[in-house]
PDB file of C-alpha atoms in Angstrom:
ATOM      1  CA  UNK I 122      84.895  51.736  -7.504  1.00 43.00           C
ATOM      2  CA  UNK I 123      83.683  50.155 -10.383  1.00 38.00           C
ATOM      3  CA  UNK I 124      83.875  46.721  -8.405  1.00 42.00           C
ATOM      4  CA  UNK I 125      81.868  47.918  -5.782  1.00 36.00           C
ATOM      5  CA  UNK I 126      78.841  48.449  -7.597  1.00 39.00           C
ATOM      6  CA  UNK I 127      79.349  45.730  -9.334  1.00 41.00           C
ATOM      7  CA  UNK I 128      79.309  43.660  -6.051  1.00 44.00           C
ATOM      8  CA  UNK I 129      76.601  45.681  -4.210  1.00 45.00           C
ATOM      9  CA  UNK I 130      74.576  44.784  -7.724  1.00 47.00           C
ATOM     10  CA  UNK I 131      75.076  41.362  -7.297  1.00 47.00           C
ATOM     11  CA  UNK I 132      74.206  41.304  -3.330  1.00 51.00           C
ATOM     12  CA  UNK I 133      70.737  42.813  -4.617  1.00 50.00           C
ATOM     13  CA  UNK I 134      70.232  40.391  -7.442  1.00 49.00           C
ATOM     14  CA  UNK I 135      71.158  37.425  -4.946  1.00 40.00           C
ATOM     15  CA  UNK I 136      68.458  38.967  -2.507  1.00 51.00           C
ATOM     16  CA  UNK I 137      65.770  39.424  -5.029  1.00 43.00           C
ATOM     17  CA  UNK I 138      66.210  36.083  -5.918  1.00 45.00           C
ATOM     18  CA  UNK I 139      65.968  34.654  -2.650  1.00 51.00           C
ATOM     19  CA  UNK I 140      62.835  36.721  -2.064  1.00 48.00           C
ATOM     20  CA  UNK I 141      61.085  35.544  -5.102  1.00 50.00           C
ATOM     21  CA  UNK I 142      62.201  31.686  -4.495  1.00 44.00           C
ATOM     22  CA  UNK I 143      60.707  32.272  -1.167  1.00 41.00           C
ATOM     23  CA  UNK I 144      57.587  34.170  -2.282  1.00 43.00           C
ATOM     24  CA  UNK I 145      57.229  31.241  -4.518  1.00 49.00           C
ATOM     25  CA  UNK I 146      57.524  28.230  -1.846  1.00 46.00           C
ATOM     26  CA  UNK I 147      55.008  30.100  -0.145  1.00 42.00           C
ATOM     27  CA  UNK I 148      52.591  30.254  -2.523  1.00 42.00           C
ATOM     28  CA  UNK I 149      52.729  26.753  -3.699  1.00 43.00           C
ATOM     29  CA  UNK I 150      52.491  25.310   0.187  1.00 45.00           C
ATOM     30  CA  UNK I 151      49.255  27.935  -0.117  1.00 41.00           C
ATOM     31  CA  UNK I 152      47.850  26.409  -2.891  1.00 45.00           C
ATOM     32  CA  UNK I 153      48.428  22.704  -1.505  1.00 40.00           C
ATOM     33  CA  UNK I 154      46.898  23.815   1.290  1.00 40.00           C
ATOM     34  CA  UNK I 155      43.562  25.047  -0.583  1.00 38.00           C
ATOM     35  CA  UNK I 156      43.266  22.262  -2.284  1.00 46.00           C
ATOM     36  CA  UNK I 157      43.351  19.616   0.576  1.00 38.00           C
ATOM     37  CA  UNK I 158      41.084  21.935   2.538  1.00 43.00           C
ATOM     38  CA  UNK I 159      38.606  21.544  -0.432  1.00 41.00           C
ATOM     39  CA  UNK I 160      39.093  18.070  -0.603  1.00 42.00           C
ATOM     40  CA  UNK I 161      38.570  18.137   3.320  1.00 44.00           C
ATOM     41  CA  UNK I 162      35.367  20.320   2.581  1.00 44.00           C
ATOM     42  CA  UNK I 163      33.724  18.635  -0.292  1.00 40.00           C
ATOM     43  CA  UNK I 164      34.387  14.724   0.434  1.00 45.00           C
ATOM     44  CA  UNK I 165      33.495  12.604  -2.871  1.00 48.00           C
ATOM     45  CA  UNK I 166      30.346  11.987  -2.603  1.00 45.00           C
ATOM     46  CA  UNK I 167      29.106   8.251  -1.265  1.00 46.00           C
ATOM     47  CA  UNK I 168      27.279   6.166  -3.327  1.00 47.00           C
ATOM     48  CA  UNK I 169      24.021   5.206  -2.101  1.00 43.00           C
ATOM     49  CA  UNK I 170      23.610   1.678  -1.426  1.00 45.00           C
ATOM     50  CA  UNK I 171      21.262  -0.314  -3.705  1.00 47.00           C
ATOM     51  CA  UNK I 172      17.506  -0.525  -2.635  1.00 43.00           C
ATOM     52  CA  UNK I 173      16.526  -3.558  -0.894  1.00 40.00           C
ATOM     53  CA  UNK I 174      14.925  -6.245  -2.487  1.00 43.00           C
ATOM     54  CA  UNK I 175      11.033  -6.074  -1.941  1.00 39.00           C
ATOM     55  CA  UNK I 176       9.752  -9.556  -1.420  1.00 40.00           C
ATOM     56  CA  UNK I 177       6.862 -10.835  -3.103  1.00 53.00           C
ATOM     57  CA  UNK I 178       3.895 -11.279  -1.206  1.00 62.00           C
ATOM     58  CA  UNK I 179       2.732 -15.120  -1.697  1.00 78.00           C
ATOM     59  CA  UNK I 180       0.254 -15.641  -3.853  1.00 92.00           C
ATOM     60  CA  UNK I 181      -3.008 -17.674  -2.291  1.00 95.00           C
ATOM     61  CA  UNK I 182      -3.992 -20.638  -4.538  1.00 96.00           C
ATOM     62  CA  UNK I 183      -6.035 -24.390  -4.856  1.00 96.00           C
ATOM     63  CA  UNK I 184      -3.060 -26.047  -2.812  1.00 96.00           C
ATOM     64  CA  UNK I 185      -3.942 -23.635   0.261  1.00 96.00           C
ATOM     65  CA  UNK I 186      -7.131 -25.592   1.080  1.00 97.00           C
ATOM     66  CA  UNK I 187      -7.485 -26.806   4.331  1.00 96.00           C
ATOM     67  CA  UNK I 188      -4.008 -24.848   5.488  1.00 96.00           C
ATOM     68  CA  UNK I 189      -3.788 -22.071   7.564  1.00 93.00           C
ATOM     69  CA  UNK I 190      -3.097 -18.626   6.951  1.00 91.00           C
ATOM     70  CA  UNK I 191      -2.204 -15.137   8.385  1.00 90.00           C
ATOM     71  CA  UNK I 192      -5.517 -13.057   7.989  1.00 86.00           C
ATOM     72  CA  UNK I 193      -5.976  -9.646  10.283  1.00 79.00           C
ATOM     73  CA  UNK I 194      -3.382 -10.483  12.488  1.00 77.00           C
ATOM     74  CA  UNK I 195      -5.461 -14.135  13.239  1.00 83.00           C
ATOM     75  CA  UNK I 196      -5.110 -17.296  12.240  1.00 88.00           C
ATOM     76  CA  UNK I 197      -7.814 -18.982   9.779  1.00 91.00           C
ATOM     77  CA  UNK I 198      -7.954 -22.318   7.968  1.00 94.00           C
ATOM     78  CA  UNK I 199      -8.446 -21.665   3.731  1.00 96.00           C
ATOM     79  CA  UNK I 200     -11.682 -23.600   3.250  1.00 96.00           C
ATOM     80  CA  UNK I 201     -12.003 -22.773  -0.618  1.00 97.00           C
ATOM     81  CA  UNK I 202     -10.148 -21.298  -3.345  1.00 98.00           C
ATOM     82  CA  UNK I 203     -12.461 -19.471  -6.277  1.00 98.00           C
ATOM     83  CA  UNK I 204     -10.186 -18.414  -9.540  1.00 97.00           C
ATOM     84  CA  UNK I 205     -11.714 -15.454 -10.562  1.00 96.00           C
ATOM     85  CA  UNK I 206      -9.295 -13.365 -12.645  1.00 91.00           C
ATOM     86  CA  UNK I 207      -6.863 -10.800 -11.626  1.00 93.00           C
ATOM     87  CA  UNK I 208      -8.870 -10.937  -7.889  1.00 98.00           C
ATOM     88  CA  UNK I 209     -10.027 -14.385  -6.485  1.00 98.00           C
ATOM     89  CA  UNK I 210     -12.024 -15.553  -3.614  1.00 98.00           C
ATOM     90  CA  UNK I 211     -11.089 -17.846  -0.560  1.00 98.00           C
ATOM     91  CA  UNK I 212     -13.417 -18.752   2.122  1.00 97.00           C
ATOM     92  CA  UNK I 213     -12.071 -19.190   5.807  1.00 96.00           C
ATOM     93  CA  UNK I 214     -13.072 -19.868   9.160  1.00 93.00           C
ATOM     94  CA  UNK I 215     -12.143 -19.041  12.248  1.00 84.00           C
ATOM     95  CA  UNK I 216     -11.467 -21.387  15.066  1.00 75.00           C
ATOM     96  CA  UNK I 217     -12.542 -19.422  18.656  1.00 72.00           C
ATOM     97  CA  UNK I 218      -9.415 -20.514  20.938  1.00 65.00           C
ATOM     98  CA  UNK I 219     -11.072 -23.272  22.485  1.00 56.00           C
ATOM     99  CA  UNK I 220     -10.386 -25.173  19.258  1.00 58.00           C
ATOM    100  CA  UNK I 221     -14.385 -26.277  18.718  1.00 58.00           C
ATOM    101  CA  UNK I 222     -15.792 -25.465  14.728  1.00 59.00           C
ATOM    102  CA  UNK I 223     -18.529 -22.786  15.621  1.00 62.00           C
ATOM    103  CA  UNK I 224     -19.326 -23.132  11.292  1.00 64.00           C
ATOM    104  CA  UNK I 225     -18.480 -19.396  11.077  1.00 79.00           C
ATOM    105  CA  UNK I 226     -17.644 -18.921   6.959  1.00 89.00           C
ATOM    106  CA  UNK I 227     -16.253 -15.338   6.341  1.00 95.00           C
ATOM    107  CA  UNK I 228     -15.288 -14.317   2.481  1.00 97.00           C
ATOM    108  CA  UNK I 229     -12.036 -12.998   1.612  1.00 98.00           C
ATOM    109  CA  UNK I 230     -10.657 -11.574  -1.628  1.00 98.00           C
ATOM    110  CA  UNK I 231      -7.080 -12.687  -2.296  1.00 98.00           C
ATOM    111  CA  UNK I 232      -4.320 -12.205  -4.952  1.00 97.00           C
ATOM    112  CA  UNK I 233      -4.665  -8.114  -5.520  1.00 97.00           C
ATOM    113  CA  UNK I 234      -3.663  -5.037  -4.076  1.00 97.00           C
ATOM    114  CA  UNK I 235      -3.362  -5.292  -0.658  1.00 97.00           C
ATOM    115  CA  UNK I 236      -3.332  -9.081  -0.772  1.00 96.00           C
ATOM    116  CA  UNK I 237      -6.352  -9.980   1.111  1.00 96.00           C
ATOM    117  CA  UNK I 238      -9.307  -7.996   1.589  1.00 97.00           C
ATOM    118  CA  UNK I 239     -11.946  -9.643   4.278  1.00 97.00           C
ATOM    119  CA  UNK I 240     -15.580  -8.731   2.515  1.00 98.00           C
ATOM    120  CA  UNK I 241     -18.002  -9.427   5.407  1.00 97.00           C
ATOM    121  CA  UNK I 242     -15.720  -6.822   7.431  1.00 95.00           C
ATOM    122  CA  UNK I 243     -15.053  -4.524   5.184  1.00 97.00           C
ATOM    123  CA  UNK I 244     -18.725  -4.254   4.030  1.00 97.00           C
ATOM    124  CA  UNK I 245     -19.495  -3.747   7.775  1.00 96.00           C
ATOM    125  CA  UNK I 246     -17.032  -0.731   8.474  1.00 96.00           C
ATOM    126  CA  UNK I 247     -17.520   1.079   5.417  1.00 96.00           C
ATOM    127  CA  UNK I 248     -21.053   0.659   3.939  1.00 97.00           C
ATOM    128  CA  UNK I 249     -24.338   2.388   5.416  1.00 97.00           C
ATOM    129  CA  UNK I 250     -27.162   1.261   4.221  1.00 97.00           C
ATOM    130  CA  UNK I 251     -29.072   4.397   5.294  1.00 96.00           C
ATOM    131  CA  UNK I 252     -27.620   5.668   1.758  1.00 94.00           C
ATOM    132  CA  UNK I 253     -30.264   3.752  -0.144  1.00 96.00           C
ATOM    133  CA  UNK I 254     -33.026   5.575  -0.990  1.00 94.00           C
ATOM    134  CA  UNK I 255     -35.407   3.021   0.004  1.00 94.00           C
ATOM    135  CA  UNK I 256     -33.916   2.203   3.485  1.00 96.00           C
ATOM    136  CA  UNK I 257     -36.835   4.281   4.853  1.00 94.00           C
ATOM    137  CA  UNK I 258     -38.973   1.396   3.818  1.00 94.00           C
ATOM    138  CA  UNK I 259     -37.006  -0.602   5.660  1.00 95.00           C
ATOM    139  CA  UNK I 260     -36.616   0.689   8.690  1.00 93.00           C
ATOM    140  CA  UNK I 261     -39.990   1.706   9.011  1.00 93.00           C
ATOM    141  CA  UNK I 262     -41.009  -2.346   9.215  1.00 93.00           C
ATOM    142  CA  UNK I 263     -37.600  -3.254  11.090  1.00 93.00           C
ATOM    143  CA  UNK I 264     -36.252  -0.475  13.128  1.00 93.00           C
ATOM    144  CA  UNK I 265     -33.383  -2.098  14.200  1.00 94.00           C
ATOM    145  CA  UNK I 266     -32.652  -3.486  10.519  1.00 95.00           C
ATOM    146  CA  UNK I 267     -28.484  -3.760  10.007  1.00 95.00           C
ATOM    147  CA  UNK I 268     -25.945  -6.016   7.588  1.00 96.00           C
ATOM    148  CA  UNK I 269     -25.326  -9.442   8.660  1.00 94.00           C
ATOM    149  CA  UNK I 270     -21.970 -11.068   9.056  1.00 92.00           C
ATOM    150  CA  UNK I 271     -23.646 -14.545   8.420  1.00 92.00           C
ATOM    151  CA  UNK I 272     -25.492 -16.266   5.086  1.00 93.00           C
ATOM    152  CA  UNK I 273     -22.969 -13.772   2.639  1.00 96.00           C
ATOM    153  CA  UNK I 274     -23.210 -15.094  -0.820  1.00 97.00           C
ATOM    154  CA  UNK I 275     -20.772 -14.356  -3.524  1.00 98.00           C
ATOM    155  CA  UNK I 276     -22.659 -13.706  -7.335  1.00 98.00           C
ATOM    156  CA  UNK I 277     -20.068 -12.393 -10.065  1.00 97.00           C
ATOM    157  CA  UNK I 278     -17.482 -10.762 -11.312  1.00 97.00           C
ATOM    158  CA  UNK I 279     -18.678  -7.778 -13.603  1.00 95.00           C
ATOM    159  CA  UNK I 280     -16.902  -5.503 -15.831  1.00 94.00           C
ATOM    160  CA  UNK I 281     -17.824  -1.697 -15.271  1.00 92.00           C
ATOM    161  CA  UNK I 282     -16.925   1.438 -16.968  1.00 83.00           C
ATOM    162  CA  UNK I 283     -14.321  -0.176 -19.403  1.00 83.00           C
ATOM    163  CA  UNK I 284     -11.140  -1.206 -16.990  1.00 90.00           C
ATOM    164  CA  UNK I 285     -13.123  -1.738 -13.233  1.00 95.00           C
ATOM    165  CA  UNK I 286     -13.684  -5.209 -12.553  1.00 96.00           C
ATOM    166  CA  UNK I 287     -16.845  -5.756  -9.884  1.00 97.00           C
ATOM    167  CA  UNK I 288     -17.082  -8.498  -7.281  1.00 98.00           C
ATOM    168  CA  UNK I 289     -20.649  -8.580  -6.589  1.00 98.00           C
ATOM    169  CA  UNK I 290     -22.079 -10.385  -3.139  1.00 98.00           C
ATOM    170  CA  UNK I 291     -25.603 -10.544  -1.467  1.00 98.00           C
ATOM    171  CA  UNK I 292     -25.864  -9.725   2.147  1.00 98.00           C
ATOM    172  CA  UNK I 293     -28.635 -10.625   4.358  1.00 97.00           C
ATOM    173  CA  UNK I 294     -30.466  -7.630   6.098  1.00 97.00           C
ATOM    174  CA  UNK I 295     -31.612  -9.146   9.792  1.00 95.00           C
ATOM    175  CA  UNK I 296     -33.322  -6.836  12.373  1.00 92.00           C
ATOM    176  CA  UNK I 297     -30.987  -6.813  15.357  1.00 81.00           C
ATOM    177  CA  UNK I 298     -30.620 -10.588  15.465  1.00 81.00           C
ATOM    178  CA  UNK I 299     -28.762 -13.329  14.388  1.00 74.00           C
ATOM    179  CA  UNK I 300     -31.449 -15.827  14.597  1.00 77.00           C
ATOM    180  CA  UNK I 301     -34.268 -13.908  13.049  1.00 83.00           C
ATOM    181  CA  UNK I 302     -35.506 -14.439   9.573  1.00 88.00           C
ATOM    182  CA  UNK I 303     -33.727 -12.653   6.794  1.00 93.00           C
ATOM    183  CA  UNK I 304     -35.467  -8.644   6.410  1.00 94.00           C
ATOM    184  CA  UNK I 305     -34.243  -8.188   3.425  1.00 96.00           C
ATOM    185  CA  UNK I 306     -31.198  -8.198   0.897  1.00 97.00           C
ATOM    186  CA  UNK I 307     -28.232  -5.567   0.147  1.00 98.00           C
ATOM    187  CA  UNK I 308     -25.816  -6.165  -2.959  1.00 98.00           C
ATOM    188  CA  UNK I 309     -22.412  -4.641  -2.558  1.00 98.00           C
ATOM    189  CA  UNK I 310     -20.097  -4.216  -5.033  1.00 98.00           C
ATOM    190  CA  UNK I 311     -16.110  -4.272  -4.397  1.00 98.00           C
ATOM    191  CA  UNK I 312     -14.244  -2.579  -7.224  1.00 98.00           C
ATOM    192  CA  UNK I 313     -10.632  -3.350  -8.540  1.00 98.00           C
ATOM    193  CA  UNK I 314      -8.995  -1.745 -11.218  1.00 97.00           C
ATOM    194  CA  UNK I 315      -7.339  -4.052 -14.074  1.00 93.00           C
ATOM    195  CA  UNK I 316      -4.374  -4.184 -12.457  1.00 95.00           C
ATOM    196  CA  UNK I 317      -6.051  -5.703  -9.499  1.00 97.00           C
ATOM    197  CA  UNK I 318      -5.872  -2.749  -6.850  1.00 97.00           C
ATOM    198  CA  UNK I 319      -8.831  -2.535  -4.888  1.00 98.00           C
ATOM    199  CA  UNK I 320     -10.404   1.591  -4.811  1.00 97.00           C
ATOM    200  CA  UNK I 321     -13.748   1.164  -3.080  1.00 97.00           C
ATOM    201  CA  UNK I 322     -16.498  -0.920  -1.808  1.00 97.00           C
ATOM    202  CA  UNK I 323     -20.331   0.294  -2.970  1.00 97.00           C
ATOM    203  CA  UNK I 324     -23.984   0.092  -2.247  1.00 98.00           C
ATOM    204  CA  UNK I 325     -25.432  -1.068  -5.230  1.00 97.00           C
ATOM    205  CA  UNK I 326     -28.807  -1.765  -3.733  1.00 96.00           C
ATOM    206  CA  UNK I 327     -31.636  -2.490  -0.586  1.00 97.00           C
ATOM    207  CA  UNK I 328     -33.953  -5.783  -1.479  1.00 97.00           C
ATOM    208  CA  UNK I 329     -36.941  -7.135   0.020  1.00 95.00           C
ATOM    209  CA  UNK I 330     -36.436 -10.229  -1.976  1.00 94.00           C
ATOM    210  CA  UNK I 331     -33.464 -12.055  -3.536  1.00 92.00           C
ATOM    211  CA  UNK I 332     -33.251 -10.258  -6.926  1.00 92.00           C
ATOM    212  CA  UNK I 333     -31.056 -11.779  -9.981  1.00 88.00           C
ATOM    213  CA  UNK I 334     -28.201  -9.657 -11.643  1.00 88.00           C
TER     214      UNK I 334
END
C-alpha cells in the first residue's frame, strides 16, 4: 500500500512538473513575441539626412563690366560697377530684342539681401508721391505730374538712426511725358540694415529744383 502512494505521489510530481515546464515555454515564446512586436511597432528611428548645401549667390563686382547678367528674369549687359559698402551699385541696360542700343540706363543695387534690387522699378511700384505734403503744389501746375524711369541720378550713401545705411537717388518728376522738361525733383531713399538686407524704400522729399543733401 505504502508503494502505491508512493507511486501515485510521484505520477503527480512528474505532472506538475511537466505543467510548470510547459507554463514556462509558454511564457517565454510570449515574451519573445512582445518584444519583436515592439520592435515591429517602434522601428529605430531614421536619421534625417543632412541639409543640403545652400549655394552662394555670386557676388557682382568690377570684372562684370560689359558682361551680361540675369536681372528680373531678362537679360542686361553690367555697364558700371559702384563699391559702396555692404550694398553697391551697377548700372545696366537693356537691349529690346531687335538687338539696337535704345541708351536706356536703369540702376540696380547689388551685393545685399536679395541680391539685386532694380531702383527705377522699385521706386515706381512702391512710392506715391501723393504722400508729400507739397504734391498739391505740384499737381496743381502739372496735373498729370508722375516719377520718371529716365535721367535717375544716384547721390550717397548715408548713415541713419545708428545701424541703417541710406542709398539716396534723385528722380525726375515729368508731367505725363517722356520728352517734356523736368517738373520737378523727388529724393528716395532705399534703406539696408548693416548686415546689408534691404527693409524699405522712402519718400524723403518733392523738389521744384535740384536741392543738395
Amino acid at each position: 500500500m505504502y508503494g502505491l502512494y508512493r507511486s501515485a505521489g510521484r505520477r503527480e510530481r512528474l505532472r506538475f512538473l511537466s505543467g510548470s515546464f510547459v507554463l514556462s515555454m509558454f511564457l517565454c515564446a510570449a515574451a519573445i513575441f512582445v518584444r519583436v512586436s515592439a520592435a515591429e511597432e517602434f522601428p529605430d528611428p531614421v536619421a534625417a539626412p543632412a541639409p543640403a548645401p545652400v549655394s552662394e549667390v555670386k557676388k557682382i563686382g568690377p570684372g562684370d563690366v560689359n558682361t551680361t547678367v540675369e536681372l528680373d528674369g531678362g537679360k542686361a549687359v553690367v555697364t558700371s560697377f559702384s563699391e559702396l559698402g555692404i550694398v553697391d551699385l551697377i548700372t545696366v541696360s537693356y537691349p529690346p530684342a531687335d538687338g539696337t542700343d535704345n541708351g536706356t540706363v536703369e540702376h540696380v543695387l547689388v551685393n545685399g539681401t536679395p541680391a539685386a534690387i532694380p531702383v527705377e522699378k522699385t521706386a515706381i511700384a512702391i512710392i506715391n508721391i501723393k504722400d508729400d505734403p507739397k504734391y498739391s503744389r505740384f499737381v496743381n501746375v502739372n496735373p498729370r505730374i508722375a516719377l520718371s524711369m529716365t535721367g535717375v541720378e544716384f547721390e550717397k550713401v548715408q548713415t541713419v538712426e545708428a545701424d541703417t545705411l541710406r542709398y539716396l537717388f534723385l528722380f525726375i518728376l515729368k508731367d505725363g511725358c517722356n520728352e517734356c522738361d523736368a517738373a520737378g525733383y523727388a529724393r528716395i531713399a532705399f534703406d539696408f540694415g548693416k548686415d546689408g538686407k534691404f527693409t524699405k524704400a522712402v519718400l524723403v522729399k518733392l523738389m521744384k529744383t535740384r536741392q543738395p543733401l
